[in-house]
Amino acid sequence: MKQDAKVFLILIFIRLLSVYIVKTWFVPDEYWQSLEVAHRLVFNYGYLTWEWTLGIRSYVYPLLIAILYKILQVLSVDFPTAIVMGPRILQAVLSAYSDLCLYRWTNRKNWALFLIVFSWFWFYCASRTLINTFETCLTTIALTLFPWDEKNRGNYHGEITKPNCSVPGNYKFVFLVGILCVVRPTAAIQWFPLCVYHLYLSKESAFFIIWKQYIPIGSLVLLLSIAIDSVLHGSFIITSFEFLKFNIIKDIATFYGVHPWYWYLSSGLPTLLGIQIFPFILAVVHILRNRYIYPKELILLACIVFTVGVYSILPHKEFRFILPLLPIMLYINSNYLSQWSRKKDKKVIWLVVGTIFVSNLIPALYLSCVHQSGTIDVMLPLRNLALKNPKTSNFLFLMPCHSTPLYSHLHVNVSTRFLTCEPNLKKSVTYIDETENFYKNPNKWLRDEYPPKGPLPSHIVAFDVLVPFIKDILSRYNLIYKIFHTHVPIEEKIGTYVMIYELINF
Ligand SMILES: *[C@@H]1O[C@H](CO)[C@@H](O)[C@H](O)[C@H]1NC(C)=O
């Protein structure tokens, strides 16, 4: 369809634009759980975090990036810029396609297009190589393939004409859900209510669907992923099982911070939706009041409530965990706003459009270009330093663990060292991680690790706030770069500037 092609081009343009605009650091996983792993697969150097040595992550997503790296390598165009931008461009195109799917799912509503393009959080994430971004894309595509049976919905008794699920096209979404669950086991939380609804919705018995669709497709996807992971991890492994064992049974996730149960309601959802939280609340009220004519929306709300509910019980919470709920929320919002705007006069509509536009544009641009940009910007001078002396350079990052990307952005095999923050895997009583240990007494840590008369790192990378505490060692270094990082550091270990110091006479 011509209209779709036009919309797709616009969406690709916007997502590619975000590859150039989004230049800030968000979370470590963007680099350490995807790019770094892929870089190691293809170029044989790259740091594997403890998640990879323990085998609790699936190689499926890094493998996609590795295939791109491999192509760049074979064509001898693995320039640093291509290595840094390539995976983001790939993700951006996938995001644009999933945006197009959302647009189609809403019956091509202009509101949907407007809301997805001006969702600040999605703009911020859509071109990042985060597993959550990938998960959100697959979720959106799966939602549009789900047999909702749009035409027959919504007579007064909420009865739905049951679609015929043995039609092949009707269970393509099961494949995607299977992939989602092996790539990121927690995706099962969001899909559980939808699959239960699918069982209820279909003409065939639940028994038939489970035995003829879920189990065969699920097994196929699982076997494929076990094969990929076992080959790349080097021994037989079921990463999703290891993931569950570590995160839930051994309760490792709480090591990375515990939030109160209401955190998703008080911080998570308002951040995810931005100003769109207001139409969303109005939409929810409207749907609940008129629940008999909105059976599909009710199911979507149930899915949101269930997912947020389960995530709220888990102690470790992050904004990005609920990103896959965004397409559902935007679907509800765009339906609500297009109904609402039918009855309103043009001026009011433009006022609402303008308000949504401006209040998304400001955080999108500030957070994408300014806030926490230093730890990304610092990689370019570091790469140039590494290229100058690849054999003798030796970088020491004295900042909280994984504050910067590493080899995926350097693309030079220099020696590096950074403070790690592995959880207490051996369950020792007095365990504190290297980062904590360093910050307790930086000078002592430095004296222990770099004894006097021994070799020193050629370059030290640190935030400005640390400088007064490591004066001893820095007396032998010159400041060579001071790079802006943020106006509002999120914790006391993080400063306004990132500094690079060079050993005197290096
Ligand atoms: C990278 O450097 C390390 C340390 O110098 C060396 O052991 C390793 O073999 C190098 N890897 C590659 C792929 O050059």
mmCIF file of N, CA, C and O in Angstrom, residues 7 40 47 65 93 96 99 104-105 153 180 201 240 251 262 300 309 335 352 358 364 399 412 429 441 471 485 498:
data_model
loop_
_atom_site.group_PDB
_atom_site.id
_atom_site.type_symbol
_atom_site.label_atom_id
_atom_site.label_comp_id
_atom_site.label_asym_id
_atom_site.label_seq_id
_atom_site.Cartn_x
_atom_site.Cartn_y
_atom_site.Cartn_z
ATOM 1 N N VAL A 7 4.627 6.284 4.977
ATOM 2 C CA VAL A 7 4.777 6.331 6.435
ATOM 3 C C VAL A 7 6.077 5.641 6.860
ATOM 4 O O VAL A 7 6.802 6.150 7.716
ATOM 5 N N ARG A 40 33.449 -9.324 20.582
ATOM 6 C CA ARG A 40 34.338 -10.427 20.948
ATOM 7 C C ARG A 40 34.151 -11.627 20.012
ATOM 8 O O ARG A 40 35.115 -12.288 19.632
ATOM 9 N N TYR A 47 35.182 -7.546 26.246
ATOM 10 C CA TYR A 47 35.097 -7.994 27.632
ATOM 11 C C TYR A 47 33.775 -8.706 27.866
ATOM 12 O O TYR A 47 32.713 -8.176 27.538
ATOM 13 N N ILE A 65 23.996 -8.791 15.885
ATOM 14 C CA ILE A 65 24.971 -7.709 15.730
ATOM 15 C C ILE A 65 26.283 -8.271 15.194
ATOM 16 O O ILE A 65 26.930 -7.653 14.342
ATOM 17 N N VAL A 93 16.261 0.723 12.033
ATOM 18 C CA VAL A 93 15.382 0.276 10.944
ATOM 19 C C VAL A 93 14.335 -0.700 11.487
ATOM 20 O O VAL A 93 13.145 -0.616 11.147
ATOM 21 N N ALA A 96 11.770 1.320 13.241
ATOM 22 C CA ALA A 96 10.881 1.992 12.290
ATOM 23 C C ALA A 96 9.836 1.007 11.772
ATOM 24 O O ALA A 96 8.654 1.344 11.644
ATOM 25 N N ASP A 99 7.292 0.482 14.389
ATOM 26 C CA ASP A 99 6.412 1.661 14.448
ATOM 27 C C ASP A 99 5.341 1.574 13.368
ATOM 28 O O ASP A 99 4.172 1.900 13.595
ATOM 29 N N ARG A 104 -0.296 0.353 11.633
ATOM 30 C CA ARG A 104 -1.271 -0.519 10.971
ATOM 31 C C ARG A 104 -2.244 -1.115 11.981
ATOM 32 O O ARG A 104 -3.428 -1.235 11.707
ATOM 33 N N TRP A 105 -1.713 -1.483 13.148
ATOM 34 C CA TRP A 105 -2.535 -2.117 14.182
ATOM 35 C C TRP A 105 -3.660 -1.182 14.623
ATOM 36 O O TRP A 105 -4.764 -1.619 14.922
ATOM 37 N N ARG A 153 -15.397 -7.370 16.424
ATOM 38 C CA ARG A 153 -15.422 -7.117 17.859
ATOM 39 C C ARG A 153 -16.506 -6.120 18.212
ATOM 40 O O ARG A 153 -17.017 -5.366 17.378
ATOM 41 N N LEU A 180 10.866 -14.115 21.816
ATOM 42 C CA LEU A 180 10.932 -13.161 22.918
ATOM 43 C C LEU A 180 11.285 -13.866 24.228
ATOM 44 O O LEU A 180 12.096 -13.377 25.003
ATOM 45 N N LEU A 201 -10.003 -17.174 23.086
ATOM 46 C CA LEU A 201 -10.538 -16.549 21.884
ATOM 47 C C LEU A 201 -10.760 -17.533 20.742
ATOM 48 O O LEU A 201 -11.670 -17.381 19.937
ATOM 49 N N SER A 240 18.048 -19.566 29.448
ATOM 50 C CA SER A 240 16.876 -19.030 30.149
ATOM 51 C C SER A 240 16.706 -19.698 31.513
ATOM 52 O O SER A 240 16.291 -19.069 32.481
ATOM 53 N N ASP A 251 18.442 -14.761 43.935
ATOM 54 C CA ASP A 251 18.161 -13.383 44.313
ATOM 55 C C ASP A 251 19.342 -12.449 44.055
ATOM 56 O O ASP A 251 19.668 -11.594 44.867
ATOM 57 N N TYR A 262 5.750 0.477 44.825
ATOM 58 C CA TYR A 262 4.947 1.404 44.011
ATOM 59 C C TYR A 262 5.800 2.174 43.000
ATOM 60 O O TYR A 262 5.320 3.084 42.338
ATOM 61 N N LEU A 300 -6.144 -5.571 26.959
ATOM 62 C CA LEU A 300 -4.857 -4.873 26.951
ATOM 63 C C LEU A 300 -4.574 -4.252 28.320
ATOM 64 O O LEU A 300 -3.449 -4.302 28.818
ATOM 65 N N GLY A 309 2.056 -5.349 37.790
ATOM 66 C CA GLY A 309 1.887 -6.004 39.091
ATOM 67 C C GLY A 309 3.043 -6.953 39.392
ATOM 68 O O GLY A 309 3.659 -6.877 40.457
ATOM 69 N N ASN A 335 -6.342 5.379 20.128
ATOM 70 C CA ASN A 335 -7.781 5.144 19.965
ATOM 71 C C ASN A 335 -8.597 6.178 20.723
ATOM 72 O O ASN A 335 -9.574 6.716 20.217
ATOM 73 N N VAL A 352 -3.715 20.604 22.090
ATOM 74 C CA VAL A 352 -3.286 19.326 22.660
ATOM 75 C C VAL A 352 -2.078 18.788 21.898
ATOM 76 O O VAL A 352 -1.077 18.369 22.499
ATOM 77 N N VAL A 358 5.657 19.690 22.358
ATOM 78 C CA VAL A 358 6.697 20.434 23.082
ATOM 79 C C VAL A 358 7.165 19.654 24.312
ATOM 80 O O VAL A 358 8.363 19.543 24.565
ATOM 81 N N ALA A 364 13.322 14.834 25.215
ATOM 82 C CA ALA A 364 13.975 13.975 24.211
ATOM 83 C C ALA A 364 15.307 14.581 23.806
ATOM 84 O O ALA A 364 16.332 13.893 23.794
ATOM 85 N N MET A 399 36.084 4.831 37.508
ATOM 86 C CA MET A 399 34.707 5.307 37.597
ATOM 87 C C MET A 399 33.830 4.104 37.909
ATOM 88 O O MET A 399 34.284 2.964 37.768
ATOM 89 N N VAL A 412 40.193 -1.066 19.067
ATOM 90 C CA VAL A 412 41.643 -1.258 19.049
ATOM 91 C C VAL A 412 41.933 -2.164 20.241
ATOM 92 O O VAL A 412 41.376 -1.957 21.320
ATOM 93 N N VAL A 429 30.586 -13.747 53.290
ATOM 94 C CA VAL A 429 29.878 -12.877 54.226
ATOM 95 C C VAL A 429 30.345 -11.431 54.119
ATOM 96 O O VAL A 429 29.560 -10.491 54.233
ATOM 97 N N ASN A 441 38.359 3.766 49.782
ATOM 98 C CA ASN A 441 39.673 4.369 50.004
ATOM 99 C C ASN A 441 40.483 4.300 48.712
ATOM 100 O O ASN A 441 41.273 3.392 48.500
ATOM 101 N N LYS A 471 44.925 12.550 44.301
ATOM 102 C CA LYS A 471 45.987 13.531 44.024
ATOM 103 C C LYS A 471 47.361 12.876 43.962
ATOM 104 O O LYS A 471 48.183 13.238 43.113
ATOM 105 N N HIS A 485 30.028 16.122 30.873
ATOM 106 C CA HIS A 485 29.221 14.907 31.020
ATOM 107 C C HIS A 485 27.755 15.221 31.323
ATOM 108 O O HIS A 485 26.865 14.834 30.584
ATOM 109 N N VAL A 498 34.222 14.480 32.505
ATOM 110 C CA VAL A 498 35.074 13.291 32.440
ATOM 111 C C VAL A 498 36.471 13.780 32.068
ATOM 112 O O VAL A 498 36.628 14.589 31.155
#
